Coordinates of C-alpha atoms in Angstrom, one line a residue:
Chain A
M1 CA -118.6 -28.3 204.7
M2 CA -121.8 -26.9 206.4
A3 CA -124.0 -29.9 207.8
L4 CA -127.5 -29.9 206.5
D5 CA -129.7 -28.8 209.3
L6 CA -133.0 -30.5 209.2
R7 CA -134.5 -29.4 212.4
Q8 CA -138.3 -29.8 211.9
N9 CA -139.0 -26.6 213.4
K10 CA -136.1 -24.7 211.0
H11 CA -138.6 -22.5 209.1
S12 CA -141.1 -21.6 212.0
D13 CA -141.7 -18.2 210.3
V14 CA -143.5 -20.0 207.7
S15 CA -146.8 -21.4 208.5
F16 CA -147.8 -24.9 208.4
E17 CA -150.4 -24.4 205.3
E18 CA -148.1 -22.1 203.4
K19 CA -145.8 -25.5 203.2
E20 CA -148.6 -27.8 202.6
R21 CA -149.7 -25.5 199.6
L22 CA -146.4 -25.6 198.4
F23 CA -146.3 -29.5 198.3
D24 CA -149.9 -29.8 197.4
E25 CA -148.7 -27.9 194.0
V26 CA -145.6 -30.5 194.2
K27 CA -147.7 -33.4 194.1
A28 CA -150.5 -31.9 191.4
D29 CA -147.6 -31.8 189.2
E30 CA -148.6 -34.3 186.5
R31 CA -145.1 -35.8 186.3
W32 CA -145.1 -37.0 190.2
H33 CA -146.8 -40.1 189.7
H34 CA -144.1 -41.3 187.3
V35 CA -141.5 -40.4 189.3
L36 CA -142.3 -41.4 193.2
N37 CA -142.8 -45.3 193.9
G38 CA -141.8 -45.9 197.5
C39 CA -138.3 -46.5 198.5
F40 CA -137.0 -49.6 200.2
E41 CA -133.6 -47.4 201.3
C42 CA -131.2 -49.7 199.3
G43 CA -129.0 -46.8 198.9
I44 CA -128.4 -46.9 195.4
C45 CA -129.3 -43.6 194.7
V46 CA -126.8 -41.9 196.9
A47 CA -124.1 -44.3 195.8
S48 CA -124.1 -43.2 192.5
C49 CA -124.9 -39.6 193.1
P50 CA -122.2 -37.0 192.5
S51 CA -123.5 -34.3 194.7
A52 CA -123.6 -36.5 197.5
R53 CA -120.0 -37.1 197.4
F54 CA -119.2 -33.5 197.7
Y55 CA -122.2 -31.8 199.5
D56 CA -124.3 -33.0 202.5
F57 CA -126.8 -33.9 200.4
S58 CA -128.6 -37.0 199.8
P59 CA -131.5 -38.3 196.8
R60 CA -132.7 -40.7 199.3
V61 CA -133.6 -37.9 201.9
I62 CA -135.5 -36.4 199.2
T63 CA -137.5 -39.7 198.5
Q64 CA -137.9 -40.7 201.7
A65 CA -139.4 -37.4 202.7
V66 CA -142.0 -36.9 200.1
S67 CA -143.1 -40.6 200.6
R68 CA -143.8 -39.8 204.4
E69 CA -145.4 -36.5 203.2
D70 CA -143.4 -34.6 206.1
T71 CA -144.4 -31.7 205.1
D72 CA -141.9 -29.5 207.4
L73 CA -139.0 -31.5 206.3
I74 CA -140.0 -30.7 202.7
Y75 CA -140.0 -27.1 202.9
T76 CA -136.8 -27.6 204.5
L77 CA -135.4 -29.3 201.8
M78 CA -137.0 -26.7 199.1
S79 CA -135.3 -24.1 201.2
D80 CA -131.6 -25.8 200.6
S81 CA -131.0 -29.4 199.8
I82 CA -132.7 -29.1 196.4
W83 CA -130.3 -26.9 195.1
D84 CA -127.0 -28.9 195.8
C85 CA -128.6 -31.8 192.9
S86 CA -126.4 -31.6 190.1
Q87 CA -129.8 -32.7 188.0
C88 CA -127.4 -35.7 186.3
F89 CA -130.4 -38.0 187.0
S90 CA -128.0 -40.8 188.1
C91 CA -130.2 -41.8 190.5
D92 CA -132.7 -42.8 187.8
R93 CA -131.2 -46.1 188.2
C94 CA -133.1 -47.1 191.5
P95 CA -134.3 -50.6 191.4
R96 CA -137.8 -49.1 192.4
E97 CA -138.1 -46.7 189.6
N98 CA -138.1 -43.6 191.9
S99 CA -136.5 -40.6 190.6
P100 CA -135.3 -38.3 193.3
G101 CA -133.5 -36.1 190.3
Q102 CA -137.0 -35.5 188.8
I103 CA -138.8 -34.9 192.2
I104 CA -136.2 -32.4 192.9
T105 CA -137.0 -30.7 189.2
I106 CA -140.5 -30.4 190.5
M107 CA -139.8 -28.9 193.9
R108 CA -137.5 -26.4 191.9
E109 CA -139.9 -25.4 189.8
V110 CA -142.5 -24.8 192.8
A111 CA -139.8 -22.9 194.8
V112 CA -139.1 -20.5 191.7
K113 CA -142.9 -20.1 190.6
N114 CA -143.6 -18.9 194.2
G115 CA -140.8 -16.9 194.3
L116 CA -138.8 -18.4 197.4
Q117 CA -136.2 -16.5 198.8
T118 CA -133.9 -19.4 198.7
A119 CA -134.7 -20.1 194.8
K120 CA -133.8 -16.3 194.1
K121 CA -130.6 -17.1 196.0
A122 CA -129.8 -20.4 194.4
L123 CA -130.3 -18.5 190.8
E124 CA -128.0 -15.5 191.4
G125 CA -124.8 -17.5 190.1
Y126 CA -126.7 -18.4 187.1
G127 CA -127.8 -15.2 186.1
R128 CA -125.4 -14.6 183.2
I129 CA -126.1 -17.9 181.9
I130 CA -129.9 -17.5 181.8
Y131 CA -129.4 -14.4 180.1
K132 CA -127.0 -15.8 177.6
I133 CA -129.3 -18.6 176.8
M134 CA -132.5 -16.5 176.7
S135 CA -131.1 -13.5 174.9
T136 CA -128.7 -15.4 172.4
G137 CA -129.9 -18.6 171.9
S138 CA -126.3 -19.7 172.6
Q139 CA -125.6 -21.8 175.8
V140 CA -122.3 -21.0 177.7
S141 CA -120.4 -18.5 175.6
P142 CA -116.3 -18.2 175.2
D143 CA -116.1 -15.1 177.1
M144 CA -117.3 -16.4 180.4
L145 CA -114.1 -18.0 180.6
Q146 CA -112.7 -15.1 183.2
P147 CA -110.7 -15.9 186.3
D148 CA -113.3 -14.6 188.5
A149 CA -115.6 -16.6 187.1
F150 CA -114.1 -19.9 186.4
P151 CA -110.9 -20.0 188.9
D152 CA -111.5 -23.8 188.6
W153 CA -110.5 -23.7 185.1
G154 CA -106.7 -23.6 185.9
T155 CA -104.3 -20.6 186.0
H156 CA -104.2 -20.7 182.3
V157 CA -107.8 -19.3 182.0
Y158 CA -106.0 -15.7 182.1
E159 CA -104.4 -16.5 179.1
I160 CA -107.5 -17.9 177.6
A161 CA -109.4 -14.7 178.5
E162 CA -106.6 -12.3 177.3
N163 CA -106.7 -13.5 174.0
L164 CA -109.6 -15.2 173.5
E165 CA -110.5 -13.9 169.8
E166 CA -107.3 -15.5 168.8
W167 CA -108.0 -18.6 170.4
R168 CA -111.7 -18.9 168.6
K169 CA -110.2 -17.6 165.1
A170 CA -108.0 -21.0 165.4
I171 CA -111.0 -23.0 165.1
P172 CA -111.9 -24.2 161.2
P173 CA -115.7 -23.6 161.2
E174 CA -116.6 -19.8 160.7
T175 CA -119.5 -20.0 162.9
L176 CA -117.4 -20.7 165.5
H177 CA -115.7 -17.4 165.5
T178 CA -117.6 -16.0 168.4
T179 CA -116.9 -15.0 171.9
E180 CA -120.2 -13.5 173.0
T181 CA -121.9 -16.5 171.8
G182 CA -121.0 -20.1 171.5
W183 CA -121.9 -19.9 167.6
K184 CA -123.3 -17.6 165.4
I185 CA -127.3 -17.8 165.6
D186 CA -129.7 -17.6 162.9
K187 CA -132.1 -14.5 163.4
K188 CA -135.0 -16.7 162.4
T189 CA -134.2 -19.1 165.5
I190 CA -134.0 -16.6 168.0
I191 CA -137.0 -14.8 167.4
E192 CA -139.1 -18.1 167.6
L193 CA -137.3 -18.7 170.7
Y194 CA -138.6 -15.0 172.3
L195 CA -142.0 -16.3 171.0
I196 CA -141.9 -19.5 173.0
W197 CA -140.7 -18.0 175.9
H198 CA -143.6 -15.0 176.0
M199 CA -146.4 -18.1 175.1
T200 CA -145.0 -20.2 177.8
G201 CA -144.8 -18.0 180.6
V202 CA -141.2 -18.4 181.0
M203 CA -140.4 -14.7 181.4
D204 CA -143.3 -14.5 184.4
L205 CA -141.1 -17.2 186.2
I206 CA -138.0 -15.0 185.6
E207 CA -139.9 -11.8 187.0
G208 CA -140.8 -14.0 190.0
V209 CA -137.1 -14.4 190.6
D210 CA -134.9 -11.7 189.4
E211 CA -136.5 -8.5 188.4
G212 CA -133.1 -6.9 186.9
L213 CA -132.6 -9.8 184.7
F214 CA -136.2 -10.0 183.3
M215 CA -135.7 -6.2 182.8
I216 CA -132.8 -6.2 180.6
L217 CA -134.0 -9.6 179.0
V218 CA -137.4 -7.6 177.9
D219 CA -135.5 -4.7 176.5
V220 CA -133.4 -7.1 174.2
M221 CA -136.4 -9.4 173.4
E222 CA -138.9 -6.5 172.5
E223 CA -136.5 -4.5 170.4
R224 CA -135.8 -7.3 168.2
L225 CA -139.3 -8.9 168.0
E226 CA -140.2 -5.0 167.1
E227 CA -137.5 -5.0 164.5
A228 CA -139.1 -8.8 163.0
G229 CA -142.4 -7.2 162.8
Y230 CA -143.9 -8.5 166.3
D231 CA -144.8 -4.8 167.6
D232 CA -147.9 -6.4 169.4
V233 CA -145.7 -8.7 171.6
T234 CA -145.0 -7.3 175.2
F235 CA -143.8 -8.8 178.4
D236 CA -144.9 -6.1 180.7
Chain B
M1 CA -112.4 16.0 196.0
A2 CA -114.3 15.5 199.0
H3 CA -114.9 11.7 199.6
E4 CA -115.1 9.0 202.1
N5 CA -113.5 5.4 201.7
I6 CA -115.5 2.5 203.5
K7 CA -113.8 -1.0 203.1
G8 CA -112.3 0.4 200.1
C9 CA -115.4 1.9 198.3
I10 CA -115.3 5.1 197.2
I11 CA -118.2 7.5 197.7
L12 CA -118.1 11.0 196.5
K13 CA -119.7 13.6 198.5
D14 CA -120.6 15.9 195.7
L15 CA -122.6 13.5 193.7
L16 CA -126.4 12.2 194.1
Y17 CA -127.0 8.7 194.8
S18 CA -129.8 6.4 194.2
V19 CA -128.2 3.9 197.0
K20 CA -130.8 1.2 196.3
D21 CA -129.9 0.9 192.3
N22 CA -126.0 1.5 193.0
T23 CA -126.0 4.7 190.5
W24 CA -125.1 8.2 191.0
I25 CA -126.4 11.1 189.0
K26 CA -124.3 14.7 188.2
V27 CA -126.6 17.3 187.2
D28 CA -126.3 20.5 184.9
G29 CA -129.2 22.7 184.2
D30 CA -131.7 19.5 183.2
I31 CA -128.6 17.5 182.2
V32 CA -128.0 14.7 184.0
T33 CA -124.9 12.6 183.6
I34 CA -125.4 8.8 185.4
G35 CA -123.1 6.3 186.3
M36 CA -122.5 3.1 188.1
T37 CA -121.1 3.7 191.9
D38 CA -117.9 2.2 193.2
I39 CA -119.8 -0.4 195.3
A40 CA -121.5 -1.7 191.8
Q41 CA -118.5 -1.9 190.0
G42 CA -117.1 -3.8 192.8
L43 CA -119.7 -6.1 193.4
A44 CA -119.8 -6.7 189.7
G45 CA -115.8 -7.4 189.1
P46 CA -114.1 -6.7 186.1
I47 CA -116.8 -5.7 183.1
L48 CA -116.7 -7.5 179.9
H49 CA -119.6 -5.6 178.1
A50 CA -121.3 -2.6 178.8
K51 CA -124.1 -2.1 176.2
T52 CA -126.1 1.3 176.3
K53 CA -129.6 2.1 175.0
K54 CA -129.8 4.3 172.1
P55 CA -129.5 7.8 172.0
G56 CA -133.0 9.3 171.5
T57 CA -134.5 6.3 174.4
I58 CA -137.1 7.9 176.2
R59 CA -137.0 5.9 180.0
K60 CA -139.0 6.3 182.9
K61 CA -137.0 6.1 186.2
G62 CA -136.3 2.6 187.1
R63 CA -136.1 1.4 183.8
P64 CA -132.8 0.0 182.1
I65 CA -130.7 2.6 180.4
A66 CA -127.9 -0.2 180.2
T67 CA -126.7 -3.8 180.3
V68 CA -123.5 -4.8 182.3
E69 CA -122.1 -7.8 181.8
S70 CA -119.2 -9.3 184.2
G71 CA -117.4 -12.4 184.5
K72 CA -119.9 -13.5 187.3
W73 CA -123.1 -11.1 187.0
V74 CA -125.3 -9.5 184.6
G75 CA -127.7 -6.7 185.5
P76 CA -129.3 -3.6 184.2
V77 CA -128.0 -0.2 185.3
K78 CA -131.5 1.4 186.2
S79 CA -132.3 4.9 185.5
P80 CA -132.5 7.2 188.5
V81 CA -134.6 9.9 186.5
T82 CA -137.1 10.1 184.0
G83 CA -136.0 11.4 180.5
E84 CA -134.5 11.3 177.0
I85 CA -130.9 9.7 176.7
I86 CA -129.0 12.2 174.8
E87 CA -125.6 10.8 175.0
V88 CA -123.7 7.5 175.6
N89 CA -120.4 7.0 176.6
E90 CA -118.9 5.6 173.0
N91 CA -115.9 4.3 174.8
L92 CA -117.2 1.5 176.7
V93 CA -118.1 -0.1 173.7
S94 CA -114.1 -1.0 173.1
D95 CA -113.2 -0.7 176.8
A96 CA -115.9 -1.6 179.4
Q97 CA -113.8 -1.7 182.1
L98 CA -113.4 1.8 182.2
I99 CA -116.5 1.6 184.4
N100 CA -114.4 -0.5 186.8
R101 CA -111.0 2.0 186.6
S102 CA -113.0 5.4 186.7
P103 CA -116.9 4.6 187.9
Y104 CA -117.2 8.3 188.6
K105 CA -115.4 10.2 185.7
D106 CA -114.6 8.4 182.6
G107 CA -116.9 5.6 182.8
W108 CA -120.0 7.6 183.1
V109 CA -122.7 5.4 181.4
V110 CA -125.3 8.0 179.5
K111 CA -126.4 11.7 179.7
M112 CA -129.9 12.3 179.9
K113 CA -132.5 15.0 179.2
A114 CA -134.4 14.7 182.5
T115 CA -137.9 15.8 182.6
N116 CA -139.0 15.3 186.0
L117 CA -135.5 16.3 187.8
G118 CA -136.9 18.1 190.8
A119 CA -139.5 15.4 192.1
E120 CA -137.0 12.8 191.5
M121 CA -133.9 14.6 192.7
S122 CA -135.4 14.6 196.2
E123 CA -135.7 11.2 196.3
M124 CA -131.9 11.0 196.0
T125 CA -129.3 10.9 198.3
T126 CA -126.0 13.2 198.7
G127 CA -123.0 14.4 201.0
D128 CA -122.9 12.9 204.4
A129 CA -126.1 11.3 204.2
A130 CA -125.2 9.4 201.0
V131 CA -121.9 8.0 203.0
E132 CA -124.0 7.0 206.1
A133 CA -126.7 5.4 203.8
Y134 CA -123.5 3.6 202.1
R135 CA -122.0 2.9 205.4
Q136 CA -125.0 0.9 206.5
K137 CA -125.4 -0.9 203.2
I138 CA -121.5 -2.1 203.0
E139 CA -121.7 -3.3 206.5
Q140 CA -125.0 -5.1 206.5
D141 CA -124.4 -6.8 202.9
G142 CA -120.6 -7.4 204.0
I143 CA -119.7 -5.6 200.6
E144 CA -115.7 -4.8 200.0
C145 CA -114.7 -3.2 197.1
S146 CA -111.9 -4.5 194.9
H147 CA -110.5 -2.5 192.2
I148 CA -108.3 -3.2 188.8
D149 CA -105.1 -1.9 187.9
D150 CA -104.6 1.9 187.0
S151 CA -108.0 2.5 188.7
D152 CA -108.4 6.1 190.1
T153 CA -107.1 6.9 193.4
Y154 CA -108.4 9.2 195.9
D155 CA -106.3 10.5 198.3

């Protein structure tokens, strides 16, 4: 396991003003005052955190750093540690009603919005999942069970991947006889999702972190929106 | 066929490459066959779906001509040229892993009628220059190419 490097000057190539600007953006989030109340270091968050068991990660470090407004350390955490959180919010049991998990949600959003290199790297592995959700409206699909993507599924993942269509046909509801999506998606639903992502600026976020992913999503969405009569909706 | 093998990655010297986008082209008049490189298939891993744009689609250089999905990656095949897609490799619909097994031959992706070929070809790399460019890229990014069973072999 790599030890977390929390040296203050680790990111000396980034100006203090830039780090401060990013932290100001975190603090300006309207959720901010609901998720940070001050920490008396009881350690309940760390004890309940699954990521802390498997990674050099501590939700308490996050809460302490933002409470102290340690701008350098916050930038270091935004460039590394925040991506180790599994976002399960077990830490919400904090007796002071801090939520390190939600603090991290905000920090991640700021990292993505600002196109930080570490955000791009952290999200690389999720490209296919984001593509699947945003292009089809269905979350993780059966055909994601591939030996190279899910080696931890066990040795029988080879057999599952090879005979996926047969396995799926064995499930009674017809809506689940699919492999490329988790279930059959209604056309109206997917068009509504595309319009929501268009209007809320989600596509701009995607463009900032993964240009290739943005490109193929736009391709799929514009084609289907045009078919549905939304000729004037473009993402470029 | 003249080629180079760098860490398992095959580079054919007679093709033109867009090294940045990991695509190759083969030119016949103004008709261009486009495919993914051996490096690209190796990085993607076994490919599950390769969905091409329809024939008749006009594409500018750099825009996607296909979406490729593997177990661990999804991304575009970016067109190295500007023009109209006139033919797509229908075999990829039922057997997308043709790209893994034969990236430079049977696994071609689309054919395009190019409209700005002269200028765009001059931005591509071929021969020993392509080999050198890929050698740098492979070493810099720590790339090693692996191949699935029944892949084309080059001696």
